[in-house]
Amino acid sequence: MAKNKPEGYLSAKESRRISKENRRITNQYEKERKRKKVPESEYMTTMHDPNNAVEFDNLHTYFFTDAGTVKSVDGVTFEVPIGKTVGVVGESGCGKSVTSLSLMQLIQRPQGQIVEGEIRLNIGDNKAYNIAKTPNEKMMNLRGNYVSMIFQEPMTSLNPVFRIGEQLEEVIALHAGEGKDKEAFKQRTIELLKMVGIANSEGVYKMYPHELSGGMRQRVMIAMALACSPKIIIADEPTTALDVTIQAQILDLLRNLKNKINSSIMLITHDLGVIAEMADYVVVMYAGRVVEKGTVRDIFTNPSHPYTIGLMASKPVVGKQVDRLYSIPGKVPNPVNMPNYCYYKDRCEMCVEGCSGAYPEEISLSDTHKVSCYRFYEGKGEK
Amino acid sequence: MRNYIIKRILLSILILFCVTFIIYAVLRCLPASYVETMAMQLSAAPGAKPYDEWIAQLNASYGLDKGIIAGWLTWLQDFATGHFGDSWKFTVPVIEKFNDVIWLSFVMGAIALVLELLIAIPLGIIAATKQYSRADYAITAGALIGISLPPFFFATLLKLVFAVKLQWFDVSGLVGRNFAQLDSLGQFMDKANHLFLPIVTLVITSIGALMRYTRTNMLEVLNADYIRTARAKGLSESKVIYKHAFRNTLIPLVTIIGGSLPGLFTGALITETLFSIPGMGWTSYQAMVIGDIPFSMFYMTFIAVLTLLSNLLTDIVYAVVDPRVRIA
């Protein structure tokens, strides 16, 4: 039927069928979500390892679009230990941000839904929330309080019509405001602004976002994220929009403050330099899946998945003369029609015989280092 | 800010000069000449002077023997010194006639505007927050119907259904047949009854555009990064929408509302004419048809002044709702 039609072409009939089907599926999820008085047993759970702040367990987040179902996150499993920084790397569109937004339950609903898996958020006392099932009113209490987020666009992430002080006080009043008066909020806000290295904190308190530079705004965002000493801070490319000198300052600031309040950071970036500097653990994602994870040492000294190797090769190295930086050939497969073999196979330069088989299972190279690649399967043809 | 306002006012005065000249020139060129009609009638009387003599005499007495520029300058001089002249058609001073009819139009327009805002803005917000839901489709379709209905058609339809078939209201006019016999409360109710259909027409036909506008703006704001930040803070959905999003939606809405303020005073020409409501719109229509230059000039200058004022007001209110445009 689809002869001579470009890839991704949908006939009107097909498109109607898809949107009808989508509506049916999303309505079902929304109905479940909109129930009143969800019993606690449905979303309260325990951590598999109490030393973790967050555990992503086989997370699937799909978007039901008119062009078909986009499997943005398709079976992601990794942990963020308490007090550690986990870097999530991968190229644009590989599901890094969707993973983090799933943790905040900020995915664009009803199109976007967590369809499978658990995200366990440790709140101490051997208790944990399963974010995938947590109802909205409980979620409101977690956001900004236990989990907070620093976004990649400081220029547009602050509301242009409210003063900086007002926007910061809002978080404090919401989560830590019981029995405190306005004066206490103001003091705490100015204290926070000082903490993130804003010199003229009293002045900035009264300013509007447009009166601040990008770096200043990102500091304000960090202050906002840290206001309630969250267990985990998601930093979604916090330095991408900033120039290099400010980048280093912001990263330093983030690291110091994290140690001060002993929280964990989930650092999303595509800058391997930032990862090397900041992270304790690294998760490499490709097309909605984790292809390799391990400690920073594992990943940087022994990159194993061909994609990780490609990423390493495509970053400039000081003191090495090259005419042209390496770039990984090909492009990410169409997210609507994922192949049933290894997603990276079509771009891979190290294919082995096993590669045409099903998507490779994760195998351990060491206690901490795990990779999904046929190259490490025994007997499946080491080159 | 003060310098800015002074600059704007001076600029407005300059614009006003040009506007009045254009209006005057156009009015003088109208095919409907009051003087010619009058000369025709006078010369038709038995034993009267011939038409040519009448028209020369009338032209001189009405000040139409001068050219357009000279005529405009005379008008300007009178206007500037506060002599607005007498209406030719109504044979009373322009100001007096104005004062007679404007309040009716104002009351009608104000009620319609308030209703419009109260209905359109909340509906727009609901449609935006529940995008692609049944409520959204219903509201959007309703808005489209409202936009597409021309007032003359919709008014006629209303008259047919509610006045002719159901006989709940009179077909036209401001007061009923036995108005004089009613007590003051009865008189008020009678007027309210007669204004009902015209106001419904005004509201329904203008609601669609404002609602669509609110919806579009709200959608744009709801997709902004700072709304995600607000949600990430843990704010409740209603706080996110009615505090963080609404303040930002207000910015473009102010322009639209500011632009519709002169409409309060200028009357609704079509609706008033259709319902024979003796308001500003109907009166100006009568004056225009007969070529009543003093009244039309005053009316249109009045509109021009109001438009310029409301533009200035909009810019000032803009600065109030949006800190980014505040001028030091």
mmCIF file of C-alpha atoms in Angstrom, chain B residues 35 78 91 117 121 137 151 164 171 185 196 226 268 304:
data_model
loop_
_atom_site.group_PDB
_atom_site.id
_atom_site.type_symbol
_atom_site.label_atom_id
_atom_site.label_comp_id
_atom_site.label_asym_id
_atom_site.label_seq_id
_atom_site.Cartn_x
_atom_site.Cartn_y
_atom_site.Cartn_z
ATOM 1 C CA VAL B 35 -27.820 71.587 1.307
ATOM 2 C CA ASP B 78 -14.387 76.819 15.729
ATOM 3 C CA THR B 91 -31.483 71.421 14.710
ATOM 4 C CA LEU B 117 -14.897 39.542 29.121
ATOM 5 C CA ILE B 121 -11.741 34.833 29.001
ATOM 6 C CA TYR B 137 -13.859 21.334 20.675
ATOM 7 C CA PRO B 151 -24.591 40.987 13.486
ATOM 8 C CA VAL B 164 -42.008 37.350 16.401
ATOM 9 C CA VAL B 171 -39.207 43.745 17.708
ATOM 10 C CA LEU B 185 -39.164 50.635 38.349
ATOM 11 C CA PHE B 196 -31.875 42.505 26.043
ATOM 12 C CA TYR B 226 8.603 28.981 33.164
ATOM 13 C CA ALA B 268 -22.985 49.860 17.712
ATOM 14 C CA ALA B 304 -10.415 59.581 16.738
#
